[in-house]
C-alpha positions as YAML, in Angstrom:
chain: A
units: angstrom
residues:
- id: 1
  name: MET
  ca: [6.41, 10.29, 19.66]
- id: 2
  name: ARG
  ca: [9.62, 9.89, 17.62]
- id: 3
  name: VAL
  ca: [8.70, 7.73, 14.63]
- id: 4
  name: LEU
  ca: [10.80, 6.10, 11.88]
- id: 5
  name: LEU
  ca: [8.66, 5.78, 8.75]
- id: 6
  name: THR
  ca: [10.09, 3.36, 6.19]
- id: 7
  name: GLY
  ca: [8.88, 3.74, 2.63]
- id: 8
  name: SER
  ca: [8.34, 7.42, 3.43]
- id: 9
  name: SER
  ca: [8.55, 8.51, -0.21]
- id: 10
  name: GLY
  ca: [6.01, 5.99, -1.45]
- id: 11
  name: TYR
  ca: [2.32, 6.16, -2.27]
- id: 12
  name: ILE
  ca: [1.16, 5.82, 1.33]
- id: 13
  name: GLY
  ca: [4.25, 7.19, 3.08]
- id: 14
  name: CYS
  ca: [4.11, 10.66, 1.54]
- id: 15
  name: VAL
  ca: [0.47, 10.96, 2.62]
- id: 16
  name: LEU
  ca: [1.02, 9.54, 6.11]
- id: 17
  name: ALA
  ca: [4.14, 11.59, 6.97]
- id: 18
  name: PRO
  ca: [2.50, 15.06, 7.05]
- id: 19
  name: MET
  ca: [-0.53, 13.65, 8.86]
- id: 20
  name: LEU
  ca: [1.75, 12.27, 11.58]
- id: 21
  name: GLN
  ca: [3.58, 15.61, 11.77]
- id: 22
  name: ALA
  ca: [0.26, 17.44, 12.11]
- id: 23
  name: ARG
  ca: [-0.46, 15.27, 15.14]
- id: 24
  name: GLY
  ca: [2.79, 16.45, 16.77]
- id: 25
  name: HIS
  ca: [4.92, 13.37, 16.08]
- id: 26
  name: GLU
  ca: [8.59, 13.74, 15.16]
- id: 27
  name: VAL
  ca: [8.96, 11.80, 11.90]
- id: 28
  name: VAL
  ca: [12.11, 10.60, 10.14]
- id: 29
  name: GLY
  ca: [11.77, 8.82, 6.85]
- id: 30
  name: LEU
  ca: [13.75, 5.95, 5.35]
- id: 31
  name: ASP
  ca: [13.51, 5.20, 1.63]
- id: 32
  name: THR
  ca: [15.76, 3.79, -1.06]
- id: 33
  name: GLY
  ca: [14.49, 6.24, -3.69]
- id: 34
  name: TYR
  ca: [13.43, 3.82, -6.43]
- id: 35
  name: PHE
  ca: [10.66, 6.18, -7.56]
- id: 36
  name: GLU
  ca: [12.35, 9.53, -7.00]
- id: 37
  name: GLY
  ca: [11.46, 10.64, -10.55]
- id: 38
  name: SER
  ca: [7.83, 9.57, -10.32]
- id: 39
  name: ARG
  ca: [6.16, 12.40, -8.44]
- id: 40
  name: PHE
  ca: [2.71, 12.87, -9.96]
- id: 41
  name: SER
  ca: [1.38, 16.01, -8.33]
- id: 42
  name: ASP
  ca: [1.84, 18.36, -5.38]
- id: 43
  name: ALA
  ca: [4.91, 18.70, -3.24]
- id: 44
  name: LEU
  ca: [6.40, 15.93, -1.17]
- id: 45
  name: PRO
  ca: [6.36, 16.51, 2.60]
- id: 46
  name: GLU
  ca: [9.31, 18.28, 4.20]
- id: 47
  name: LEU
  ca: [10.98, 15.44, 6.00]
- id: 48
  name: LYS
  ca: [14.42, 14.24, 6.99]
- id: 49
  name: VAL
  ca: [14.90, 11.00, 5.02]
- id: 50
  name: LEU
  ca: [17.60, 8.35, 5.38]
- id: 51
  name: ASN
  ca: [18.36, 7.32, 1.81]
- id: 52
  name: LYS
  ca: [18.92, 3.62, 2.44]
- id: 53
  name: ASP
  ca: [17.90, 0.19, 1.17]
- id: 54
  name: ILE
  ca: [15.75, -1.54, 3.78]
- id: 55
  name: ARG
  ca: [18.07, -4.55, 3.47]
- id: 56
  name: ASP
  ca: [20.97, -2.46, 4.76]
- id: 57
  name: VAL
  ca: [19.46, -0.98, 7.93]
- id: 58
  name: LYS
  ca: [21.74, -1.10, 10.97]
- id: 59
  name: ALA
  ca: [21.16, -0.78, 14.70]
- id: 60
  name: ALA
  ca: [22.22, 2.88, 14.61]
- id: 61
  name: ASP
  ca: [19.45, 3.68, 12.13]
- id: 62
  name: VAL
  ca: [16.70, 2.67, 14.58]
- id: 63
  name: ALA
  ca: [18.31, 4.01, 17.75]
- id: 64
  name: GLY
  ca: [16.27, 6.55, 19.64]
- id: 65
  name: PHE
  ca: [12.89, 5.86, 18.05]
- id: 66
  name: GLU
  ca: [9.82, 5.04, 20.07]
- id: 67
  name: ALA
  ca: [7.94, 3.56, 17.11]
- id: 68
  name: ILE
  ca: [8.59, 2.26, 13.64]
- id: 69
  name: VAL
  ca: [5.95, 2.31, 10.91]
- id: 70
  name: HIS
  ca: [7.19, -0.17, 8.33]
- id: 71
  name: LEU
  ca: [5.74, 0.44, 4.87]
- id: 72
  name: ALA
  ca: [8.79, -0.25, 2.69]
- id: 73
  name: ALA
  ca: [8.31, -3.20, 0.35]
- id: 74
  name: LEU
  ca: [8.02, -4.27, -3.25]
- id: 75
  name: SER
  ca: [4.48, -3.13, -3.18]
- id: 76
  name: ASN
  ca: [2.24, -5.12, -5.50]
- id: 77
  name: ASP
  ca: [1.69, -8.51, -7.12]
- id: 78
  name: PRO
  ca: [3.45, -7.80, -10.46]
- id: 79
  name: LEU
  ca: [6.55, -6.66, -8.57]
- id: 80
  name: GLY
  ca: [6.29, -9.72, -6.33]
- id: 81
  name: ASP
  ca: [6.09, -11.99, -9.36]
- id: 82
  name: TYR
  ca: [8.95, -10.20, -11.13]
- id: 83
  name: ARG
  ca: [11.62, -11.92, -9.03]
- id: 84
  name: PRO
  ca: [10.05, -13.82, -6.10]
- id: 85
  name: THR
  ca: [13.42, -14.23, -4.40]
- id: 86
  name: LEU
  ca: [13.71, -10.45, -4.20]
- id: 87
  name: THR
  ca: [10.25, -10.25, -2.70]
- id: 88
  name: GLU
  ca: [11.37, -12.71, -0.05]
- id: 89
  name: GLN
  ca: [14.56, -10.71, 0.63]
- id: 90
  name: ILE
  ca: [12.98, -7.26, 0.72]
- id: 91
  name: ASN
  ca: [9.44, -7.88, 1.96]
- id: 92
  name: SER
  ca: [10.15, -10.75, 4.36]
- id: 93
  name: SER
  ca: [13.76, -11.12, 5.46]
- id: 94
  name: ALA
  ca: [14.51, -7.39, 5.63]
- id: 95
  name: ALA
  ca: [11.29, -6.67, 7.53]
- id: 96
  name: ILE
  ca: [12.04, -9.39, 10.07]
- id: 97
  name: ALA
  ca: [15.61, -8.17, 10.46]
- id: 98
  name: LEU
  ca: [14.33, -4.61, 11.00]
- id: 99
  name: ALA
  ca: [11.94, -5.84, 13.69]
- id: 100
  name: ARG
  ca: [14.73, -7.70, 15.48]
- id: 101
  name: LEU
  ca: [16.98, -4.63, 15.40]
- id: 102
  name: SER
  ca: [14.11, -2.53, 16.67]
- id: 103
  name: LYS
  ca: [13.40, -4.87, 19.55]
- id: 104
  name: ALA
  ca: [17.07, -5.06, 20.49]
- id: 105
  name: GLY
  ca: [17.31, -1.27, 20.29]
- id: 106
  name: GLY
  ca: [14.40, -0.61, 22.65]
- id: 107
  name: VAL
  ca: [11.80, 0.46, 20.08]
- id: 108
  name: SER
  ca: [8.51, -0.26, 21.79]
- id: 109
  name: ARG
  ca: [5.97, -0.02, 18.92]
- id: 110
  name: PHE
  ca: [6.25, -1.65, 15.49]
- id: 111
  name: LEU
  ca: [3.41, -1.08, 13.03]
- id: 112
  name: PHE
  ca: [3.64, -3.43, 10.07]
- id: 113
  name: ALA
  ca: [2.04, -2.73, 6.70]
- id: 114
  name: SER
  ca: [0.37, -6.07, 6.15]
- id: 115
  name: SER
  ca: [-2.37, -6.59, 3.57]
- id: 116
  name: CYS
  ca: [-5.72, -8.19, 2.93]
- id: 117
  name: SER
  ca: [-3.79, -10.02, 0.19]
- id: 118
  name: ASN
  ca: [-3.16, -12.46, 3.04]
- id: 119
  name: TYR
  ca: [-6.64, -13.84, 2.35]
- id: 120
  name: GLY
  ca: [-5.87, -14.44, -1.34]
- id: 121
  name: ALA
  ca: [-8.34, -16.93, -2.78]
- id: 122
  name: ALA
  ca: [-11.18, -16.80, -0.29]
- id: 123
  name: GLY
  ca: [-14.40, -16.60, -2.27]
- id: 124
  name: ASN
  ca: [-17.57, -14.74, -1.34]
- id: 125
  name: ASN
  ca: [-17.68, -14.98, 2.47]
- id: 126
  name: PHE
  ca: [-16.72, -12.07, 4.69]
- id: 127
  name: LEU
  ca: [-13.42, -12.71, 6.48]
- id: 128
  name: ASP
  ca: [-12.36, -11.26, 9.80]
- id: 129
  name: GLU
  ca: [-8.88, -11.21, 11.27]
- id: 130
  name: ASN
  ca: [-9.24, -14.80, 12.58]
- id: 131
  name: ALA
  ca: [-9.63, -16.23, 9.07]
- id: 132
  name: SER
  ca: [-6.89, -18.57, 7.89]
- id: 133
  name: PRO
  ca: [-4.54, -16.95, 5.36]
- id: 134
  name: CYS
  ca: [-4.65, -18.22, 1.78]
- id: 135
  name: PRO
  ca: [-2.19, -16.02, -0.18]
- id: 136
  name: VAL
  ca: [-1.84, -16.78, -3.89]
- id: 137
  name: THR
  ca: [1.06, -14.46, -4.77]
- id: 138
  name: PRO
  ca: [4.62, -13.95, -3.47]
- id: 139
  name: TYR
  ca: [3.51, -10.55, -2.20]
- id: 140
  name: GLY
  ca: [0.71, -12.06, -0.11]
- id: 141
  name: VAL
  ca: [3.00, -14.84, 1.14]
- id: 142
  name: SER
  ca: [5.55, -12.24, 2.26]
- id: 143
  name: LYS
  ca: [2.98, -10.49, 4.42]
- id: 144
  name: VAL
  ca: [1.90, -13.71, 6.12]
- id: 145
  name: THR
  ca: [5.55, -14.67, 6.74]
- id: 146
  name: VAL
  ca: [6.34, -11.37, 8.46]
- id: 147
  name: GLU
  ca: [3.21, -11.40, 10.62]
- id: 148
  name: THR
  ca: [4.15, -14.90, 11.84]
- id: 149
  name: ALA
  ca: [7.68, -13.83, 12.68]
- id: 150
  name: LEU
  ca: [6.53, -10.70, 14.49]
- id: 151
  name: ARG
  ca: [4.21, -12.72, 16.69]
- id: 152
  name: HIS
  ca: [7.24, -14.64, 17.94]
- id: 153
  name: LEU
  ca: [9.01, -11.38, 18.78]
- id: 154
  name: ALA
  ca: [6.10, -9.81, 20.66]
- id: 155
  name: ASP
  ca: [6.59, -9.47, 24.40]
- id: 156
  name: SER
  ca: [6.18, -6.98, 27.23]
- id: 157
  name: ASP
  ca: [8.77, -4.64, 25.70]
- id: 158
  name: PHE
  ca: [8.09, -5.01, 21.99]
- id: 159
  name: SER
  ca: [4.58, -4.48, 20.68]
- id: 160
  name: PRO
  ca: [3.88, -5.23, 16.98]
- id: 161
  name: THR
  ca: [0.60, -4.43, 15.23]
- id: 162
  name: TYR
  ca: [-0.45, -5.79, 11.84]
- id: 163
  name: LEU
  ca: [-2.47, -3.41, 9.67]
- id: 164
  name: ARG
  ca: [-4.01, -5.42, 6.84]
- id: 165
  name: ALA
  ca: [-4.96, -2.76, 4.35]
- id: 166
  name: SER
  ca: [-7.67, -3.23, 1.78]
- id: 167
  name: THR
  ca: [-6.76, -2.32, -1.79]
- id: 168
  name: ALA
  ca: [-5.71, 1.32, -1.72]
- id: 169
  name: TYR
  ca: [-6.92, 4.10, -3.99]
- id: 170
  name: GLY
  ca: [-6.96, 7.86, -4.12]
- id: 171
  name: ALA
  ca: [-4.75, 10.87, -4.75]
- id: 172
  name: SER
  ca: [-1.15, 10.96, -3.55]
- id: 173
  name: PRO
  ca: [1.89, 12.93, -4.72]
- id: 174
  name: MET
  ca: [3.39, 9.52, -5.60]
- id: 175
  name: LEU
  ca: [0.31, 8.17, -7.38]
- id: 176
  name: ARG
  ca: [0.19, 4.51, -8.38]
- id: 177
  name: PHE
  ca: [-1.73, 3.31, -11.43]
- id: 178
  name: ASP
  ca: [-1.46, -0.40, -10.62]
- id: 179
  name: LEU
  ca: [-4.35, -0.10, -8.15]
- id: 180
  name: VAL
  ca: [-7.78, -1.02, -9.40]
- id: 181
  name: ILE
  ca: [-9.72, 2.23, -8.84]
- id: 182
  name: ASN
  ca: [-6.83, 4.46, -9.87]
- id: 183
  name: ASN
  ca: [-6.31, 2.35, -12.97]
- id: 184
  name: LEU
  ca: [-9.91, 2.04, -14.12]
- id: 185
  name: THR
  ca: [-10.51, 5.77, -13.65]
- id: 186
  name: ALA
  ca: [-7.35, 6.56, -15.65]
- id: 187
  name: TRP
  ca: [-8.48, 4.29, -18.50]
- id: 188
  name: ALA
  ca: [-11.87, 5.95, -18.55]
- id: 189
  name: TYR
  ca: [-10.52, 9.48, -18.56]
- id: 190
  name: THR
  ca: [-7.78, 8.98, -21.16]
- id: 191
  name: THR
  ca: [-9.51, 6.60, -23.59]
- id: 192
  name: GLY
  ca: [-13.24, 6.54, -22.90]
- id: 193
  name: ARG
  ca: [-12.86, 2.83, -22.17]
- id: 194
  name: ILE
  ca: [-12.86, 1.16, -18.74]
- id: 195
  name: HIS
  ca: [-10.51, -1.69, -19.43]
- id: 196
  name: LEU
  ca: [-10.99, -4.85, -17.36]
- id: 197
  name: LYS
  ca: [-8.20, -7.42, -17.53]
- id: 198
  name: SER
  ca: [-10.30, -10.03, -15.69]
- id: 199
  name: ASP
  ca: [-13.95, -11.02, -15.90]
- id: 200
  name: GLY
  ca: [-14.71, -8.57, -13.11]
- id: 201
  name: THR
  ca: [-16.36, -11.06, -10.76]
- id: 202
  name: ALA
  ca: [-13.65, -11.08, -8.06]
- id: 203
  name: TRP
  ca: [-14.31, -9.28, -4.80]
- id: 204
  name: ARG
  ca: [-12.04, -6.47, -3.57]
- id: 205
  name: PRO
  ca: [-12.19, -4.46, -0.37]
- id: 206
  name: VAL
  ca: [-11.02, -0.92, -1.08]
- id: 207
  name: VAL
  ca: [-9.83, 1.93, 1.15]
- id: 208
  name: HIS
  ca: [-8.62, 5.46, 0.41]
- id: 209
  name: VAL
  ca: [-4.95, 6.15, 1.02]
- id: 210
  name: GLU
  ca: [-5.82, 8.93, 3.49]
- id: 211
  name: ASP
  ca: [-7.94, 6.49, 5.50]
- id: 212
  name: ILE
  ca: [-5.03, 4.03, 5.56]
- id: 213
  name: ALA
  ca: [-2.97, 6.84, 7.07]
- id: 214
  name: ARG
  ca: [-5.72, 7.48, 9.63]
- id: 215
  name: ALA
  ca: [-5.59, 3.81, 10.63]
- id: 216
  name: TYR
  ca: [-1.84, 4.02, 11.28]
- id: 217
  name: ILE
  ca: [-2.29, 7.13, 13.40]
- id: 218
  name: ALA
  ca: [-5.11, 5.53, 15.38]
- id: 219
  name: ALA
  ca: [-3.02, 2.40, 16.04]
- id: 220
  name: LEU
  ca: [0.07, 4.40, 16.95]
- id: 221
  name: GLU
  ca: [-1.81, 6.54, 19.45]
- id: 222
  name: ALA
  ca: [-4.00, 3.76, 20.89]
- id: 223
  name: PRO
  ca: [-3.28, 2.27, 24.32]
- id: 224
  name: ARG
  ca: [-0.76, -0.50, 23.99]
- id: 225
  name: GLU
  ca: [-3.14, -3.17, 25.20]
- id: 226
  name: ALA
  ca: [-5.61, -2.32, 22.42]
- id: 227
  name: VAL
  ca: [-3.15, -3.09, 19.60]
- id: 228
  name: HIS
  ca: [-0.46, -5.35, 21.06]
- id: 229
  name: ASP
  ca: [0.20, -8.35, 18.77]
- id: 230
  name: ARG
  ca: [-3.10, -7.77, 16.98]
- id: 231
  name: ALA
  ca: [-4.19, -7.63, 13.35]
- id: 232
  name: PHE
  ca: [-6.71, -5.14, 11.98]
- id: 233
  name: ASN
  ca: [-8.39, -5.23, 8.60]
- id: 234
  name: VAL
  ca: [-8.14, -1.64, 7.40]
- id: 235
  name: GLY
  ca: [-11.19, -0.30, 5.63]
- id: 236
  name: SER
  ca: [-14.96, -0.43, 6.01]
- id: 237
  name: SER
  ca: [-17.09, -3.55, 5.69]
- id: 238
  name: SER
  ca: [-19.40, -1.65, 3.36]
- id: 239
  name: GLU
  ca: [-16.53, -0.97, 0.95]
- id: 240
  name: ASN
  ca: [-16.30, -4.44, -0.60]
- id: 241
  name: TYR
  ca: [-17.03, -4.50, -4.33]
- id: 242
  name: ARG
  ca: [-16.79, -6.82, -7.26]
- id: 243
  name: VAL
  ca: [-14.34, -5.35, -9.75]
- id: 244
  name: VAL
  ca: [-17.09, -4.87, -12.30]
- id: 245
  name: GLU
  ca: [-19.05, -2.87, -9.72]
- id: 246
  name: LEU
  ca: [-16.09, -0.51, -9.40]
- id: 247
  name: ALA
  ca: [-16.03, -0.21, -13.18]
- id: 248
  name: GLU
  ca: [-19.71, 0.71, -13.12]
- id: 249
  name: LEU
  ca: [-19.04, 3.41, -10.53]
- id: 250
  name: VAL
  ca: [-16.33, 4.81, -12.76]
- id: 251
  name: ALA
  ca: [-18.77, 4.84, -15.67]
- id: 252
  name: GLU
  ca: [-21.21, 6.87, -13.57]
- id: 253
  name: VAL
  ca: [-18.56, 9.51, -12.76]
- id: 254
  name: VAL
  ca: [-16.54, 9.81, -15.96]
- id: 255
  name: PRO
  ca: [-18.73, 10.90, -18.88]
- id: 256
  name: ASP
  ca: [-18.82, 9.19, -22.28]
- id: 257
  name: CYS
  ca: [-17.03, 6.00, -21.34]
- id: 258
  name: ARG
  ca: [-17.87, 2.31, -21.61]
- id: 259
  name: ILE
  ca: [-16.72, -0.92, -19.97]
- id: 260
  name: GLU
  ca: [-14.73, -3.35, -22.07]
- id: 261
  name: TYR
  ca: [-12.99, -6.64, -21.31]
- id: 262
  name: ALA
  ca: [-9.56, -7.82, -22.44]
- id: 263
  name: ALA
  ca: [-9.63, -10.62, -25.00]
- id: 264
  name: ASP
  ca: [-8.20, -13.06, -22.46]
- id: 265
  name: ALA
  ca: [-10.26, -11.81, -19.49]
- id: 266
  name: GLY
  ca: [-11.03, -14.61, -17.07]
- id: 267
  name: PRO
  ca: [-11.54, -15.17, -13.34]
- id: 268
  name: ASP
  ca: [-9.01, -13.61, -10.96]
- id: 269
  name: ARG
  ca: [-7.74, -15.97, -8.27]
- id: 270
  name: ARG
  ca: [-7.43, -13.02, -5.89]
- id: 271
  name: CYS
  ca: [-10.94, -12.84, -4.53]
- id: 272
  name: TYR
  ca: [-11.80, -11.87, -0.96]
- id: 273
  name: ARG
  ca: [-14.25, -9.80, 1.07]
- id: 274
  name: VAL
  ca: [-13.19, -8.50, 4.47]
- id: 275
  name: ASP
  ca: [-14.98, -7.71, 7.68]
- id: 276
  name: CYS
  ca: [-13.66, -4.47, 9.20]
- id: 277
  name: ASN
  ca: [-15.73, -4.48, 12.37]
- id: 278
  name: ARG
  ca: [-12.71, -4.91, 14.67]
- id: 279
  name: ILE
  ca: [-11.07, -1.66, 13.63]
- id: 280
  name: ALA
  ca: [-14.43, 0.15, 13.67]
- id: 281
  name: LEU
  ca: [-15.33, -1.04, 17.15]
- id: 282
  name: GLU
  ca: [-11.96, -1.16, 18.88]
- id: 283
  name: LEU
  ca: [-9.82, 1.62, 17.37]
- id: 284
  name: HIS
  ca: [-12.17, 4.43, 18.28]
- id: 285
  name: ASP
  ca: [-10.05, 7.16, 16.69]
- id: 286
  name: PHE
  ca: [-10.19, 5.53, 13.27]
- id: 287
  name: LYS
  ca: [-12.87, 7.41, 11.38]
- id: 288
  name: PRO
  ca: [-12.69, 6.68, 7.63]
- id: 289
  name: GLN
  ca: [-13.74, 9.67, 5.51]
- id: 290
  name: TRP
  ca: [-13.93, 8.22, 2.01]
- id: 291
  name: HIS
  ca: [-15.99, 5.82, -0.08]
- id: 292
  name: ALA
  ca: [-15.25, 4.50, -3.56]
- id: 293
  name: ARG
  ca: [-17.44, 6.84, -5.58]
- id: 294
  name: ARG
  ca: [-16.05, 9.93, -3.86]
- id: 295
  name: GLY
  ca: [-12.52, 8.65, -4.46]
- id: 296
  name: ILE
  ca: [-13.28, 8.16, -8.17]
- id: 297
  name: GLU
  ca: [-14.56, 11.76, -8.31]
- id: 298
  name: GLN
  ca: [-11.34, 12.95, -6.64]
- id: 299
  name: LEU
  ca: [-9.21, 11.06, -9.15]
- id: 300
  name: TYR
  ca: [-11.24, 12.26, -12.13]
- id: 301
  name: ASP
  ca: [-10.79, 15.86, -10.98]
- id: 302
  name: LEU
  ca: [-7.07, 15.29, -10.48]
- id: 303
  name: TYR
  ca: [-6.59, 13.66, -13.89]
- id: 304
  name: GLN
  ca: [-8.36, 16.61, -15.53]
- id: 305
  name: ARG
  ca: [-6.25, 19.12, -13.63]
- id: 306
  name: VAL
  ca: [-2.91, 17.59, -14.67]
- id: 307
  name: GLY
  ca: [-4.02, 16.58, -18.17]
- id: 308
  name: LEU
  ca: [-3.29, 12.88, -17.72]
- id: 309
  name: THR
  ca: [-2.57, 10.98, -20.92]
- id: 310
  name: LEU
  ca: [-2.59, 7.26, -21.73]
- id: 311
  name: ALA
  ca: [1.19, 7.40, -22.28]
- id: 312
  name: ASP
  ca: [1.61, 8.83, -18.78]
- id: 313
  name: PHE
  ca: [-0.26, 6.24, -16.79]
- id: 314
  name: GLU
  ca: [0.66, 3.20, -18.90]
- id: 315
  name: GLY
  ca: [4.26, 4.33, -19.21]
- id: 316
  name: GLU
  ca: [7.27, 3.37, -17.17]
- id: 317
  name: ARG
  ca: [7.37, 6.53, -15.06]
- id: 318
  name: PHE
  ca: [4.30, 5.60, -13.01]
- id: 319
  name: MET
  ca: [4.01, 1.80, -13.45]
- id: 320
  name: ARG
  ca: [6.10, 0.23, -10.69]
- id: 321
  name: ILE
  ca: [7.30, -2.85, -12.52]
- id: 322
  name: ALA
  ca: [8.12, -1.00, -15.76]
- id: 323
  name: HIS
  ca: [9.93, 1.74, -13.83]
- id: 324
  name: LEU
  ca: [12.19, -0.71, -12.01]
- id: 325
  name: LYS
  ca: [12.92, -2.68, -15.17]
- id: 326
  name: ARG
  ca: [14.01, 0.54, -16.86]
- id: 327
  name: LEU
  ca: [16.33, 1.38, -13.96]
- id: 328
  name: VAL
  ca: [17.88, -2.08, -14.36]
- id: 329
  name: SER
  ca: [18.19, -1.82, -18.14]
- id: 330
  name: ASP
  ca: [19.75, 1.66, -17.82]
- id: 331
  name: GLY
  ca: [22.33, 0.26, -15.41]
- id: 332
  name: ARG
  ca: [21.24, 2.37, -12.45]
- id: 333
  name: LEU
  ca: [20.07, -0.71, -10.51]
- id: 334
  name: ASN
  ca: [21.69, -4.14, -10.58]
- id: 335
  name: GLU
  ca: [19.70, -7.36, -10.91]
- id: 336
  name: ASP
  ca: [19.20, -7.44, -7.14]
- id: 337
  name: LEU
  ca: [17.57, -3.99, -7.28]
- id: 338
  name: ARG
  ca: [20.50, -2.33, -5.57]
- id: 339
  name: TRP
  ca: [21.80, 1.03, -6.74]
- id: 340
  name: ARG
  ca: [24.99, 0.90, -8.78]
- id: 341
  name: ALA
  ca: [25.59, 4.53, -7.82]
- id: 342
  name: PRO
  ca: [24.08, 6.68, -5.06]
- id: 343
  name: ALA
  ca: [20.48, 7.61, -5.67]
- id: 344
  name: VAL
  ca: [19.87, 11.21, -6.66]
- id: 345
  name: ALA
  ca: [18.47, 13.13, -3.70]
...
């Protein structure tokens, strides 16, 4: 299948692209290159990439593709809160425009990177895909908005699927440290302290980045009727943890560390547990390979191998929001997060 992968140079995209290629798919990437200087480890996949802002995609860019996997977005809550209007433009309006162009251009499959952030403030009960959304951040709102719009576009010729990923973790050439397991393990390794910014009671479903990629492949290759206009919680029902439980797992893996709480630590509004039975029972080719403890072990080994320092992971090179603010302050991006000059390839 000929696949356009937006956000191909991001945390998930650079893991998914070679896995798609290994399955025999022809993959073309599309990425604006915000984080071109933020490679953490290993080589990026060999891939033809259209260096373009998702807001500027034209009909010619999607012509000839059988499927689009749309990952590109301002990809976390701090970025969403940075300038909510930009989150609406990039995560919502641009995604909907891309879907419309795709439908008009004869693209038959559209896999949308939604999120369990849709559920937002949901408490302790397990939620399946029929649960009402309750997003509490601009990022979560953007995902709900796009899902709603895509449902209106779905028809016999255009088949969208909504992959609501749990909170990602795990090694990637474009590693992110704003994800709870990646972050807590980095604190433990570099300081001996597992730093919790909340009281740790909130629930989080978690899923390894490679298993997210496996979910996309399973959905892409599934019969159309199995995924048409359907949402899937991506992860495993057994992989729901309170944040403090994740911290305790980190403490078991990383030697000589202790859990500590920020002075202003309090409850986190983002609290949800998700039921992943639909993807387990209905996408038969989705076979997750990871669990949280094994992922922490992988990260700990990686951090040791590269000699990670506190300055590295708390610095602007690898923290999404700090990195973009620096590009703005240096004059490389304008206030709308558009390049003032062509991005360096």
